[in-house]
């Protein structure tokens, strides 16, 4: 892949390490994921505050030290303003990546740190900025839905409609820990293209034992720039 993106649903808060319900992994785990071929980590998810503020900051410090791109959580507003939306340019195509989570398991985010929550007022401003940055394609990576449900819930369907109506091109979802359907839709803006919704990728690496949690998707998007779009 030109760019490989994963949902990194743990913290790098330093020893002692821990699993469910509050995750903390060794730094070597992030290094191994990078070396396996992943370029960009999504960090806005319900476990990003598992080691509180120090864990959030240390996670970002480690990712930066390993040269791993990341989006979704930030040390402060100035950092978010300078790095978000996350822009990629490959083969003449400019891609804006967005990442939001429904919650942080009730753990508050202490200022000045920022976690991208699903807030349509904030997302609308981010979409306007992505367009100002001349993005050819906007991909929203949403941490949403109901755990272990193999079909999208009402909130996902409503948000999907809202995102496409406001300029998102494709949606990649995570959080339910099981695979949910993939579908394409006609373009909302009457251009000769389609939207791809991946409701939930399921699990890529985990040790969960609940039904269907051993399944996961790797989705490839092949983009072609429309030279005649306005």
mmCIF file with all atom_site columns, C-alpha atoms in Angstrom:
data_model
loop_
_atom_site.group_PDB
_atom_site.id
_atom_site.type_symbol
_atom_site.label_atom_id
_atom_site.label_alt_id
_atom_site.label_comp_id
_atom_site.label_asym_id
_atom_site.label_entity_id
_atom_site.label_seq_id
_atom_site.pdbx_PDB_ins_code
_atom_site.Cartn_x
_atom_site.Cartn_y
_atom_site.Cartn_z
_atom_site.occupancy
_atom_site.B_iso_or_equiv
_atom_site.pdbx_formal_charge
_atom_site.auth_seq_id
_atom_site.auth_comp_id
_atom_site.auth_asym_id
_atom_site.auth_atom_id
_atom_site.pdbx_PDB_model_num
ATOM 1   C CA . UNK A 1 1   ? 0.000   0.000   0.000   1.00 0.00 ? 1   UNK A CA 1
ATOM 2   C CA . UNK A 1 2   ? 1.084   3.577   -0.564  1.00 0.00 ? 2   UNK A CA 1
ATOM 3   C CA . UNK A 1 3   ? -0.269  4.335   2.922   1.00 0.00 ? 3   UNK A CA 1
ATOM 4   C CA . UNK A 1 4   ? -1.384  1.844   5.579   1.00 0.00 ? 4   UNK A CA 1
ATOM 5   C CA . UNK A 1 5   ? -3.536  3.035   8.494   1.00 0.00 ? 5   UNK A CA 1
ATOM 6   C CA . UNK A 1 6   ? -4.560  1.186   11.669  1.00 0.00 ? 6   UNK A CA 1
ATOM 7   C CA . UNK A 1 7   ? -6.672  1.847   14.739  1.00 0.00 ? 7   UNK A CA 1
ATOM 8   C CA . UNK A 1 8   ? -4.179  1.749   17.636  1.00 0.00 ? 8   UNK A CA 1
ATOM 9   C CA . UNK A 1 9   ? -6.428  0.954   20.561  1.00 0.00 ? 9   UNK A CA 1
ATOM 10  C CA . UNK A 1 10  ? -4.010  0.963   23.470  1.00 0.00 ? 10  UNK A CA 1
ATOM 11  C CA . UNK A 1 11  ? -1.699  3.368   25.253  1.00 0.00 ? 11  UNK A CA 1
ATOM 12  C CA . UNK A 1 12  ? 2.076   3.471   25.554  1.00 0.00 ? 12  UNK A CA 1
ATOM 13  C CA . UNK A 1 13  ? 2.059   4.680   29.130  1.00 0.00 ? 13  UNK A CA 1
ATOM 14  C CA . UNK A 1 14  ? 5.133   2.820   30.325  1.00 0.00 ? 14  UNK A CA 1
ATOM 15  C CA . UNK A 1 15  ? 5.429   -0.084  32.772  1.00 0.00 ? 15  UNK A CA 1
ATOM 16  C CA . UNK A 1 16  ? 3.572   -1.735  34.412  1.00 0.00 ? 16  UNK A CA 1
ATOM 17  C CA . UNK A 1 17  ? 1.703   -2.994  31.361  1.00 0.00 ? 17  UNK A CA 1
ATOM 18  C CA . UNK A 1 18  ? -1.937  -4.034  31.490  1.00 0.00 ? 18  UNK A CA 1
ATOM 19  C CA . UNK A 1 19  ? -4.776  -5.517  29.482  1.00 0.00 ? 19  UNK A CA 1
ATOM 20  C CA . UNK A 1 20  ? -8.524  -5.131  29.808  1.00 0.00 ? 20  UNK A CA 1
ATOM 21  C CA . UNK A 1 21  ? -10.153 -2.958  31.059  1.00 0.00 ? 21  UNK A CA 1
ATOM 22  C CA . UNK A 1 22  ? -7.392  -0.321  30.885  1.00 0.00 ? 22  UNK A CA 1
ATOM 23  C CA . UNK A 1 23  ? -4.790  -0.995  28.239  1.00 0.00 ? 23  UNK A CA 1
ATOM 24  C CA . UNK A 1 24  ? -1.096  -0.184  28.321  1.00 0.00 ? 24  UNK A CA 1
ATOM 25  C CA . UNK A 1 25  ? 1.402   -1.836  25.955  1.00 0.00 ? 25  UNK A CA 1
ATOM 26  C CA . UNK A 1 26  ? 5.201   -1.901  25.701  1.00 0.00 ? 26  UNK A CA 1
ATOM 27  C CA . UNK A 1 27  ? 6.769   0.609   23.335  1.00 0.00 ? 27  UNK A CA 1
ATOM 28  C CA . UNK A 1 28  ? 8.088   -2.316  21.311  1.00 0.00 ? 28  UNK A CA 1
ATOM 29  C CA . UNK A 1 29  ? 4.525   -3.130  20.296  1.00 0.00 ? 29  UNK A CA 1
ATOM 30  C CA . UNK A 1 30  ? 4.196   0.155   18.394  1.00 0.00 ? 30  UNK A CA 1
ATOM 31  C CA . UNK A 1 31  ? 7.601   -0.441  16.827  1.00 0.00 ? 31  UNK A CA 1
ATOM 32  C CA . UNK A 1 32  ? 6.524   -3.918  15.687  1.00 0.00 ? 32  UNK A CA 1
ATOM 33  C CA . UNK A 1 33  ? 3.289   -2.598  14.170  1.00 0.00 ? 33  UNK A CA 1
ATOM 34  C CA . UNK A 1 34  ? 5.289   0.044   12.310  1.00 0.00 ? 34  UNK A CA 1
ATOM 35  C CA . UNK A 1 35  ? 7.774   -2.537  11.083  1.00 0.00 ? 35  UNK A CA 1
ATOM 36  C CA . UNK A 1 36  ? 4.877   -4.726  9.909   1.00 0.00 ? 36  UNK A CA 1
ATOM 37  C CA . UNK A 1 37  ? 4.046   -1.948  7.452   1.00 0.00 ? 37  UNK A CA 1
ATOM 38  C CA . UNK A 1 38  ? 1.633   0.466   9.105   1.00 0.00 ? 38  UNK A CA 1
ATOM 39  C CA . UNK A 1 39  ? 2.379   4.146   8.501   1.00 0.00 ? 39  UNK A CA 1
ATOM 40  C CA . UNK A 1 40  ? -0.342  5.978   10.415  1.00 0.00 ? 40  UNK A CA 1
ATOM 41  C CA . UNK A 1 41  ? -1.962  5.190   13.765  1.00 0.00 ? 41  UNK A CA 1
ATOM 42  C CA . UNK A 1 42  ? -5.460  6.351   14.714  1.00 0.00 ? 42  UNK A CA 1
ATOM 43  C CA . UNK A 1 43  ? -5.459  7.233   18.416  1.00 0.00 ? 43  UNK A CA 1
ATOM 44  C CA . UNK A 1 44  ? -8.977  8.609   19.026  1.00 0.00 ? 44  UNK A CA 1
ATOM 45  C CA . UNK A 1 45  ? -10.739 5.663   20.632  1.00 0.00 ? 45  UNK A CA 1
ATOM 46  C CA . UNK A 1 46  ? -12.393 4.799   23.929  1.00 0.00 ? 46  UNK A CA 1
ATOM 47  C CA . UNK A 1 47  ? -9.135  3.490   25.430  1.00 0.00 ? 47  UNK A CA 1
ATOM 48  C CA . UNK A 1 48  ? -6.862  6.437   24.604  1.00 0.00 ? 48  UNK A CA 1
ATOM 49  C CA . UNK A 1 49  ? -7.215  7.840   28.158  1.00 0.00 ? 49  UNK A CA 1
ATOM 50  C CA . UNK A 1 50  ? -6.654  4.523   29.952  1.00 0.00 ? 50  UNK A CA 1
ATOM 51  C CA . UNK A 1 51  ? -3.419  5.871   31.482  1.00 0.00 ? 51  UNK A CA 1
ATOM 52  C CA . UNK A 1 52  ? -4.865  9.339   31.922  1.00 0.00 ? 52  UNK A CA 1
ATOM 53  C CA . UNK A 1 53  ? -3.125  12.494  30.709  1.00 0.00 ? 53  UNK A CA 1
ATOM 54  C CA . UNK A 1 54  ? 0.416   11.219  31.189  1.00 0.00 ? 54  UNK A CA 1
ATOM 55  C CA . UNK A 1 55  ? -0.418  8.114   29.162  1.00 0.00 ? 55  UNK A CA 1
ATOM 56  C CA . UNK A 1 56  ? -1.891  10.116  26.320  1.00 0.00 ? 56  UNK A CA 1
ATOM 57  C CA . UNK A 1 57  ? 1.145   12.377  26.144  1.00 0.00 ? 57  UNK A CA 1
ATOM 58  C CA . UNK A 1 58  ? 3.632   9.541   26.456  1.00 0.00 ? 58  UNK A CA 1
ATOM 59  C CA . UNK A 1 59  ? 1.862   7.629   23.679  1.00 0.00 ? 59  UNK A CA 1
ATOM 60  C CA . UNK A 1 60  ? 2.318   10.590  21.357  1.00 0.00 ? 60  UNK A CA 1
ATOM 61  C CA . UNK A 1 61  ? 5.946   11.014  22.447  1.00 0.00 ? 61  UNK A CA 1
ATOM 62  C CA . UNK A 1 62  ? 6.734   7.391   21.627  1.00 0.00 ? 62  UNK A CA 1
ATOM 63  C CA . UNK A 1 63  ? 4.969   7.502   18.263  1.00 0.00 ? 63  UNK A CA 1
ATOM 64  C CA . UNK A 1 64  ? 6.874   10.658  17.361  1.00 0.00 ? 64  UNK A CA 1
ATOM 65  C CA . UNK A 1 65  ? 10.171  9.085   18.417  1.00 0.00 ? 65  UNK A CA 1
ATOM 66  C CA . UNK A 1 66  ? 9.441   6.105   16.138  1.00 0.00 ? 66  UNK A CA 1
ATOM 67  C CA . UNK A 1 67  ? 8.525   8.311   13.182  1.00 0.00 ? 67  UNK A CA 1
ATOM 68  C CA . UNK A 1 68  ? 4.924   7.070   13.141  1.00 0.00 ? 68  UNK A CA 1
ATOM 69  C CA . UNK A 1 69  ? 2.233   9.385   11.838  1.00 0.00 ? 69  UNK A CA 1
ATOM 70  C CA . UNK A 1 70  ? -0.806  9.707   14.091  1.00 0.00 ? 70  UNK A CA 1
ATOM 71  C CA . UNK A 1 71  ? -4.055  11.566  14.500  1.00 0.00 ? 71  UNK A CA 1
ATOM 72  C CA . UNK A 1 72  ? -6.986  11.801  16.881  1.00 0.00 ? 72  UNK A CA 1
ATOM 73  C CA . UNK A 1 73  ? -5.327  12.904  20.152  1.00 0.00 ? 73  UNK A CA 1
ATOM 74  C CA . UNK A 1 74  ? -3.200  15.980  20.843  1.00 0.00 ? 74  UNK A CA 1
ATOM 75  C CA . UNK A 1 75  ? -1.094  17.538  23.565  1.00 0.00 ? 75  UNK A CA 1
ATOM 76  C CA . UNK A 1 76  ? -2.793  20.923  23.153  1.00 0.00 ? 76  UNK A CA 1
ATOM 77  C CA . UNK A 1 77  ? -4.929  23.024  20.821  1.00 0.00 ? 77  UNK A CA 1
ATOM 78  C CA . UNK A 1 78  ? -1.962  24.544  19.008  1.00 0.00 ? 78  UNK A CA 1
ATOM 79  C CA . UNK A 1 79  ? -0.733  21.083  18.063  1.00 0.00 ? 79  UNK A CA 1
ATOM 80  C CA . UNK A 1 80  ? -4.160  20.086  16.780  1.00 0.00 ? 80  UNK A CA 1
ATOM 81  C CA . UNK A 1 81  ? -4.427  23.298  14.778  1.00 0.00 ? 81  UNK A CA 1
ATOM 82  C CA . UNK A 1 82  ? -1.096  22.628  13.085  1.00 0.00 ? 82  UNK A CA 1
ATOM 83  C CA . UNK A 1 83  ? -1.557  18.900  12.402  1.00 0.00 ? 83  UNK A CA 1
ATOM 84  C CA . UNK A 1 84  ? -5.263  18.353  11.753  1.00 0.00 ? 84  UNK A CA 1
ATOM 85  C CA . UNK A 1 85  ? -6.825  17.345  9.434   1.00 0.00 ? 85  UNK A CA 1
ATOM 86  C CA . UNK A 1 86  ? -3.982  14.906  8.766   1.00 0.00 ? 86  UNK A CA 1
ATOM 87  C CA . UNK A 1 87  ? -2.958  15.438  5.154   1.00 0.00 ? 87  UNK A CA 1
ATOM 88  C CA . UNK A 1 88  ? -1.345  12.819  2.923   1.00 0.00 ? 88  UNK A CA 1
ATOM 89  C CA . UNK A 1 89  ? -0.184  13.392  -0.635  1.00 0.00 ? 89  UNK A CA 1
ATOM 90  C CA . UNK A 1 90  ? 0.615   10.398  -2.816  1.00 0.00 ? 90  UNK A CA 1
ATOM 91  C CA . UNK A 1 91  ? 0.742   10.156  -6.602  1.00 0.00 ? 91  UNK A CA 1
ATOM 92  C CA . UNK A 1 92  ? -0.693  13.643  -6.946  1.00 0.00 ? 92  UNK A CA 1
ATOM 93  C CA . UNK A 1 93  ? -3.713  12.904  -4.726  1.00 0.00 ? 93  UNK A CA 1
ATOM 94  C CA . UNK A 1 94  ? -4.264  14.864  -1.507  1.00 0.00 ? 94  UNK A CA 1
ATOM 95  C CA . UNK A 1 95  ? -6.070  12.847  1.164   1.00 0.00 ? 95  UNK A CA 1
ATOM 96  C CA . UNK A 1 96  ? -7.420  14.332  4.395   1.00 0.00 ? 96  UNK A CA 1
ATOM 97  C CA . UNK A 1 97  ? -7.765  11.836  7.248   1.00 0.00 ? 97  UNK A CA 1
ATOM 98  C CA . UNK A 1 98  ? -10.159 12.523  10.124  1.00 0.00 ? 98  UNK A CA 1
ATOM 99  C CA . UNK A 1 99  ? -10.522 10.485  13.333  1.00 0.00 ? 99  UNK A CA 1
ATOM 100 C CA . UNK A 1 100 ? -13.128 10.730  16.115  1.00 0.00 ? 100 UNK A CA 1
ATOM 101 C CA . UNK A 1 101 ? -14.342 8.623   19.033  1.00 0.00 ? 101 UNK A CA 1
ATOM 102 C CA . UNK A 1 102 ? -17.718 8.359   20.718  1.00 0.00 ? 102 UNK A CA 1
ATOM 103 C CA . UNK A 1 103 ? -16.203 8.394   24.248  1.00 0.00 ? 103 UNK A CA 1
ATOM 104 C CA . UNK A 1 104 ? -13.160 7.689   26.437  1.00 0.00 ? 104 UNK A CA 1
ATOM 105 C CA . UNK A 1 105 ? -14.876 5.249   28.801  1.00 0.00 ? 105 UNK A CA 1
ATOM 106 C CA . UNK A 1 106 ? -15.952 8.083   31.047  1.00 0.00 ? 106 UNK A CA 1
ATOM 107 C CA . UNK A 1 107 ? -12.386 9.226   31.783  1.00 0.00 ? 107 UNK A CA 1
ATOM 108 C CA . UNK A 1 108 ? -12.228 13.012  31.411  1.00 0.00 ? 108 UNK A CA 1
ATOM 109 C CA . UNK A 1 109 ? -9.625  14.666  29.217  1.00 0.00 ? 109 UNK A CA 1
ATOM 110 C CA . UNK A 1 110 ? -7.642  17.207  31.213  1.00 0.00 ? 110 UNK A CA 1
ATOM 111 C CA . UNK A 1 111 ? -6.683  20.421  29.441  1.00 0.00 ? 111 UNK A CA 1
ATOM 112 C CA . UNK A 1 112 ? -4.676  21.278  27.489  1.00 0.00 ? 112 UNK A CA 1
ATOM 113 C CA . UNK A 1 113 ? -4.841  17.757  25.983  1.00 0.00 ? 113 UNK A CA 1
ATOM 114 C CA . UNK A 1 114 ? -7.448  17.106  23.304  1.00 0.00 ? 114 UNK A CA 1
ATOM 115 C CA . UNK A 1 115 ? -9.243  13.958  22.184  1.00 0.00 ? 115 UNK A CA 1
ATOM 116 C CA . UNK A 1 116 ? -11.344 14.188  19.046  1.00 0.00 ? 116 UNK A CA 1
ATOM 117 C CA . UNK A 1 117 ? -14.864 13.343  20.164  1.00 0.00 ? 117 UNK A CA 1
ATOM 118 C CA . UNK A 1 118 ? -17.742 12.816  17.750  1.00 0.00 ? 118 UNK A CA 1
ATOM 119 C CA . UNK A 1 119 ? -19.194 16.326  17.754  1.00 0.00 ? 119 UNK A CA 1
ATOM 120 C CA . UNK A 1 120 ? -20.832 17.449  14.525  1.00 0.00 ? 120 UNK A CA 1
ATOM 121 C CA . UNK A 1 121 ? -20.123 21.127  15.201  1.00 0.00 ? 121 UNK A CA 1
ATOM 122 C CA . UNK A 1 122 ? -16.402 20.357  15.474  1.00 0.00 ? 122 UNK A CA 1
ATOM 123 C CA . UNK A 1 123 ? -16.453 17.940  12.554  1.00 0.00 ? 123 UNK A CA 1
ATOM 124 C CA . UNK A 1 124 ? -18.131 20.532  10.339  1.00 0.00 ? 124 UNK A CA 1
ATOM 125 C CA . UNK A 1 125 ? -15.279 22.974  11.004  1.00 0.00 ? 125 UNK A CA 1
ATOM 126 C CA . UNK A 1 126 ? -12.712 20.250  10.326  1.00 0.00 ? 126 UNK A CA 1
ATOM 127 C CA . UNK A 1 127 ? -14.380 19.445  7.003   1.00 0.00 ? 127 UNK A CA 1
ATOM 128 C CA . UNK A 1 128 ? -14.291 23.101  6.000   1.00 0.00 ? 128 UNK A CA 1
ATOM 129 C CA . UNK A 1 129 ? -10.590 23.190  6.796   1.00 0.00 ? 129 UNK A CA 1
ATOM 130 C CA . UNK A 1 130 ? -9.969  20.014  4.789   1.00 0.00 ? 130 UNK A CA 1
ATOM 131 C CA . UNK A 1 131 ? -11.600 21.631  1.776   1.00 0.00 ? 131 UNK A CA 1
ATOM 132 C CA . UNK A 1 132 ? -9.566  24.815  2.313   1.00 0.00 ? 132 UNK A CA 1
ATOM 133 C CA . UNK A 1 133 ? -6.468  22.615  2.282   1.00 0.00 ? 133 UNK A CA 1
ATOM 134 C CA . UNK A 1 134 ? -7.496  21.393  -1.189  1.00 0.00 ? 134 UNK A CA 1
ATOM 135 C CA . UNK A 1 135 ? -8.121  17.777  -0.215  1.00 0.00 ? 135 UNK A CA 1
ATOM 136 C CA . UNK A 1 136 ? -9.074  15.591  -3.179  1.00 0.00 ? 136 UNK A CA 1
ATOM 137 C CA . UNK A 1 137 ? -10.495 12.946  -0.844  1.00 0.00 ? 137 UNK A CA 1
ATOM 138 C CA . UNK A 1 138 ? -11.704 13.098  2.764   1.00 0.00 ? 138 UNK A CA 1
ATOM 139 C CA . UNK A 1 139 ? -11.756 9.865   4.770   1.00 0.00 ? 139 UNK A CA 1
ATOM 140 C CA . UNK A 1 140 ? -13.427 9.818   8.187   1.00 0.00 ? 140 UNK A CA 1
ATOM 141 C CA . UNK A 1 141 ? -12.230 7.099   10.578  1.00 0.00 ? 141 UNK A CA 1
ATOM 142 C CA . UNK A 1 142 ? -14.979 6.747   13.168  1.00 0.00 ? 142 UNK A CA 1
ATOM 143 C CA . UNK A 1 143 ? -14.744 4.937   16.488  1.00 0.00 ? 143 UNK A CA 1
ATOM 144 C CA . UNK A 1 144 ? -18.456 4.308   16.906  1.00 0.00 ? 144 UNK A CA 1
ATOM 145 C CA . UNK A 1 145 ? -21.245 1.761   17.194  1.00 0.00 ? 145 UNK A CA 1
ATOM 146 C CA . UNK A 1 146 ? -22.213 -0.955  19.656  1.00 0.00 ? 146 UNK A CA 1
ATOM 147 C CA . UNK A 1 147 ? -19.713 -3.564  20.774  1.00 0.00 ? 147 UNK A CA 1
ATOM 148 C CA . UNK A 1 148 ? -20.243 -7.116  19.474  1.00 0.00 ? 148 UNK A CA 1
ATOM 149 C CA . UNK A 1 149 ? -23.200 -6.155  17.263  1.00 0.00 ? 149 UNK A CA 1
ATOM 150 C CA . UNK A 1 150 ? -22.734 -7.432  13.710  1.00 0.00 ? 150 UNK A CA 1
ATOM 151 C CA . UNK A 1 151 ? -24.981 -4.738  12.206  1.00 0.00 ? 151 UNK A CA 1
ATOM 152 C CA . UNK A 1 152 ? -24.620 -0.948  12.456  1.00 0.00 ? 152 UNK A CA 1
ATOM 153 C CA . UNK A 1 153 ? -26.841 0.764   14.990  1.00 0.00 ? 153 UNK A CA 1
ATOM 154 C CA . UNK A 1 154 ? -29.125 3.746   14.497  1.00 0.00 ? 154 UNK A CA 1
ATOM 155 C CA . UNK A 1 155 ? -26.512 6.276   15.608  1.00 0.00 ? 155 UNK A CA 1
ATOM 156 C CA . UNK A 1 156 ? -24.017 4.981   13.036  1.00 0.00 ? 156 UNK A CA 1
ATOM 157 C CA . UNK A 1 157 ? -26.571 5.196   10.225  1.00 0.00 ? 157 UNK A CA 1
ATOM 158 C CA . UNK A 1 158 ? -27.564 8.747   11.139  1.00 0.00 ? 158 UNK A CA 1
ATOM 159 C CA . UNK A 1 159 ? -23.950 9.867   11.391  1.00 0.00 ? 159 UNK A CA 1
ATOM 160 C CA . UNK A 1 160 ? -23.071 8.192   8.083   1.00 0.00 ? 160 UNK A CA 1
ATOM 161 C CA . UNK A 1 161 ? -25.766 10.227  6.367   1.00 0.00 ? 161 UNK A CA 1
ATOM 162 C CA . UNK A 1 162 ? -24.588 13.431  8.037   1.00 0.00 ? 162 UNK A CA 1
ATOM 163 C CA . UNK A 1 163 ? -20.928 12.872  7.147   1.00 0.00 ? 163 UNK A CA 1
ATOM 164 C CA . UNK A 1 164 ? -21.633 12.268  3.476   1.00 0.00 ? 164 UNK A CA 1
ATOM 165 C CA . UNK A 1 165 ? -24.014 15.212  3.293   1.00 0.00 ? 165 UNK A CA 1
ATOM 166 C CA . UNK A 1 166 ? -21.257 17.455  4.655   1.00 0.00 ? 166 UNK A CA 1
ATOM 167 C CA . UNK A 1 167 ? -18.453 16.410  2.319   1.00 0.00 ? 167 UNK A CA 1
ATOM 168 C CA . UNK A 1 168 ? -16.857 13.169  3.526   1.00 0.00 ? 168 UNK A CA 1
ATOM 169 C CA . UNK A 1 169 ? -15.922 10.770  0.724   1.00 0.00 ? 169 UNK A CA 1
ATOM 170 C CA . UNK A 1 170 ? -15.404 7.489   2.603   1.00 0.00 ? 170 UNK A CA 1
ATOM 171 C CA . UNK A 1 171 ? -15.958 6.180   6.142   1.00 0.00 ? 171 UNK A CA 1
ATOM 172 C CA . UNK A 1 172 ? -13.913 3.508   7.915   1.00 0.00 ? 172 UNK A CA 1
ATOM 173 C CA . UNK A 1 173 ? -15.320 2.379   11.268  1.00 0.00 ? 173 UNK A CA 1
ATOM 174 C CA . UNK A 1 174 ? -13.992 0.645   14.353  1.00 0.00 ? 174 UNK A CA 1
ATOM 175 C CA . UNK A 1 175 ? -14.991 -0.170  17.953  1.00 0.00 ? 175 UNK A CA 1
ATOM 176 C CA . UNK A 1 176 ? -17.590 -2.996  17.780  1.00 0.00 ? 176 UNK A CA 1
ATOM 177 C CA . UNK A 1 177 ? -14.752 -5.615  17.700  1.00 0.00 ? 177 UNK A CA 1
ATOM 178 C CA . UNK A 1 178 ? -16.717 -7.637  15.157  1.00 0.00 ? 178 UNK A CA 1
ATOM 179 C CA . UNK A 1 179 ? -16.977 -7.252  11.394  1.00 0.00 ? 179 UNK A CA 1
ATOM 180 C CA . UNK A 1 180 ? -19.971 -5.244  10.240  1.00 0.00 ? 180 UNK A CA 1
ATOM 181 C CA . UNK A 1 181 ? -21.119 -4.898  6.607   1.00 0.00 ? 181 UNK A CA 1
ATOM 182 C CA . UNK A 1 182 ? -19.333 -2.940  3.907   1.00 0.00 ? 182 UNK A CA 1
ATOM 183 C CA . UNK A 1 183 ? -21.389 -0.981  1.403   1.00 0.00 ? 183 UNK A CA 1
ATOM 184 C CA . UNK A 1 184 ? -21.071 1.571   -1.378  1.00 0.00 ? 184 UNK A CA 1
ATOM 185 C CA . UNK A 1 185 ? -23.435 4.478   -1.982  1.00 0.00 ? 185 UNK A CA 1
ATOM 186 C CA . UNK A 1 186 ? -23.990 6.899   -4.865  1.00 0.00 ? 186 UNK A CA 1
ATOM 187 C CA . UNK A 1 187 ? -22.195 10.207  -4.490  1.00 0.00 ? 187 UNK A CA 1
ATOM 188 C CA . UNK A 1 188 ? -24.136 12.854  -2.571  1.00 0.00 ? 188 UNK A CA 1
ATOM 189 C CA . UNK A 1 189 ? -22.831 15.651  -4.783  1.00 0.00 ? 189 UNK A CA 1
ATOM 190 C CA . UNK A 1 190 ? -23.764 14.170  -8.169  1.00 0.00 ? 190 UNK A CA 1
ATOM 191 C CA . UNK A 1 191 ? -20.169 13.493  -9.168  1.00 0.00 ? 191 UNK A CA 1
ATOM 192 C CA . UNK A 1 192 ? -19.226 10.249  -10.965 1.00 0.00 ? 192 UNK A CA 1
ATOM 193 C CA . UNK A 1 193 ? -17.987 8.472   -7.846  1.00 0.00 ? 193 UNK A CA 1
ATOM 194 C CA . UNK A 1 194 ? -19.185 6.336   -4.965  1.00 0.00 ? 194 UNK A CA 1
ATOM 195 C CA . UNK A 1 195 ? -18.851 6.382   -1.200  1.00 0.00 ? 195 UNK A CA 1
ATOM 196 C CA . UNK A 1 196 ? -17.479 3.393   0.659   1.00 0.00 ? 196 UNK A CA 1
ATOM 197 C CA . UNK A 1 197 ? -18.698 2.741   4.202   1.00 0.00 ? 197 UNK A CA 1
ATOM 198 C CA . UNK A 1 198 ? -16.920 0.130   6.282   1.00 0.00 ? 198 UNK A CA 1
ATOM 199 C CA . UNK A 1 199 ? -19.120 0.033   9.366   1.00 0.00 ? 199 UNK A CA 1
ATOM 200 C CA . UNK A 1 200 ? -16.608 -1.907  11.475  1.00 0.00 ? 200 UNK A CA 1
ATOM 201 C CA . UNK A 1 201 ? -13.277 -3.538  10.664  1.00 0.00 ? 201 UNK A CA 1
ATOM 202 C CA . UNK A 1 202 ? -13.582 -5.986  13.542  1.00 0.00 ? 202 UNK A CA 1
ATOM 203 C CA . UNK A 1 203 ? -10.315 -7.032  15.224  1.00 0.00 ? 203 UNK A CA 1
ATOM 204 C CA . UNK A 1 204 ? -6.941  -7.194  13.539  1.00 0.00 ? 204 UNK A CA 1
ATOM 205 C CA . UNK A 1 205 ? -4.950  -8.291  16.600  1.00 0.00 ? 205 UNK A CA 1
ATOM 206 C CA . UNK A 1 206 ? -6.624  -9.139  19.914  1.00 0.00 ? 206 UNK A CA 1
ATOM 207 C CA . UNK A 1 207 ? -7.085  -11.948 22.420  1.00 0.00 ? 207 UNK A CA 1
ATOM 208 C CA . UNK A 1 208 ? -10.860 -11.570 22.759  1.00 0.00 ? 208 UNK A CA 1
ATOM 209 C CA . UNK A 1 209 ? -12.968 -14.725 22.956  1.00 0.00 ? 209 UNK A CA 1
ATOM 210 C CA . UNK A 1 210 ? -16.517 -13.404 22.452  1.00 0.00 ? 210 UNK A CA 1
ATOM 211 C CA . UNK A 1 211 ? -18.334 -14.682 19.330  1.00 0.00 ? 211 UNK A CA 1
ATOM 212 C CA . UNK A 1 212 ? -17.084 -13.217 16.027  1.00 0.00 ? 212 UNK A CA 1
ATOM 213 C CA . UNK A 1 213 ? -14.259 -11.232 17.670  1.00 0.00 ? 213 UNK A CA 1
ATOM 214 C CA . UNK A 1 214 ? -11.645 -13.388 15.942  1.00 0.00 ? 214 UNK A CA 1
ATOM 215 C CA . UNK A 1 215 ? -12.612 -11.838 12.595  1.00 0.00 ? 215 UNK A CA 1
ATOM 216 C CA . UNK A 1 216 ? -11.182 -8.719  11.004  1.00 0.00 ? 216 UNK A CA 1
ATOM 217 C CA . UNK A 1 217 ? -10.979 -6.826  7.729   1.00 0.00 ? 217 UNK A CA 1
ATOM 218 C CA . UNK A 1 218 ? -8.153  -5.135  5.879   1.00 0.00 ? 218 UNK A CA 1
ATOM 219 C CA . UNK A 1 219 ? -9.747  -2.753  3.381   1.00 0.00 ? 219 UNK A CA 1
ATOM 220 C CA . UNK A 1 220 ? -7.949  -1.347  0.358   1.00 0.00 ? 220 UNK A CA 1
ATOM 221 C CA . UNK A 1 221 ? -9.080  1.927   -1.200  1.00 0.00 ? 221 UNK A CA 1
ATOM 222 C CA . UNK A 1 222 ? -7.840  2.593   -4.715  1.00 0.00 ? 222 UNK A CA 1
ATOM 223 C CA . UNK A 1 223 ? -8.221  6.278   -5.493  1.00 0.00 ? 223 UNK A CA 1
ATOM 224 C CA . UNK A 1 224 ? -8.128  7.989   -8.856  1.00 0.00 ? 224 UNK A CA 1
ATOM 225 C CA . UNK A 1 225 ? -8.090  11.734  -9.150  1.00 0.00 ? 225 UNK A CA 1
ATOM 226 C CA . UNK A 1 226 ? -10.833 13.317  -11.224 1.00 0.00 ? 226 UNK A CA 1
ATOM 227 C CA . UNK A 1 227 ? -8.972  16.035  -13.111 1.00 0.00 ? 227 UNK A CA 1
ATOM 228 C CA . UNK A 1 228 ? -12.251 17.702  -14.094 1.00 0.00 ? 228 UNK A CA 1
ATOM 229 C CA . UNK A 1 229 ? -13.755 18.093  -10.633 1.00 0.00 ? 229 UNK A CA 1
ATOM 230 C CA . UNK A 1 230 ? -14.393 21.587  -9.303  1.00 0.00 ? 230 UNK A CA 1
#
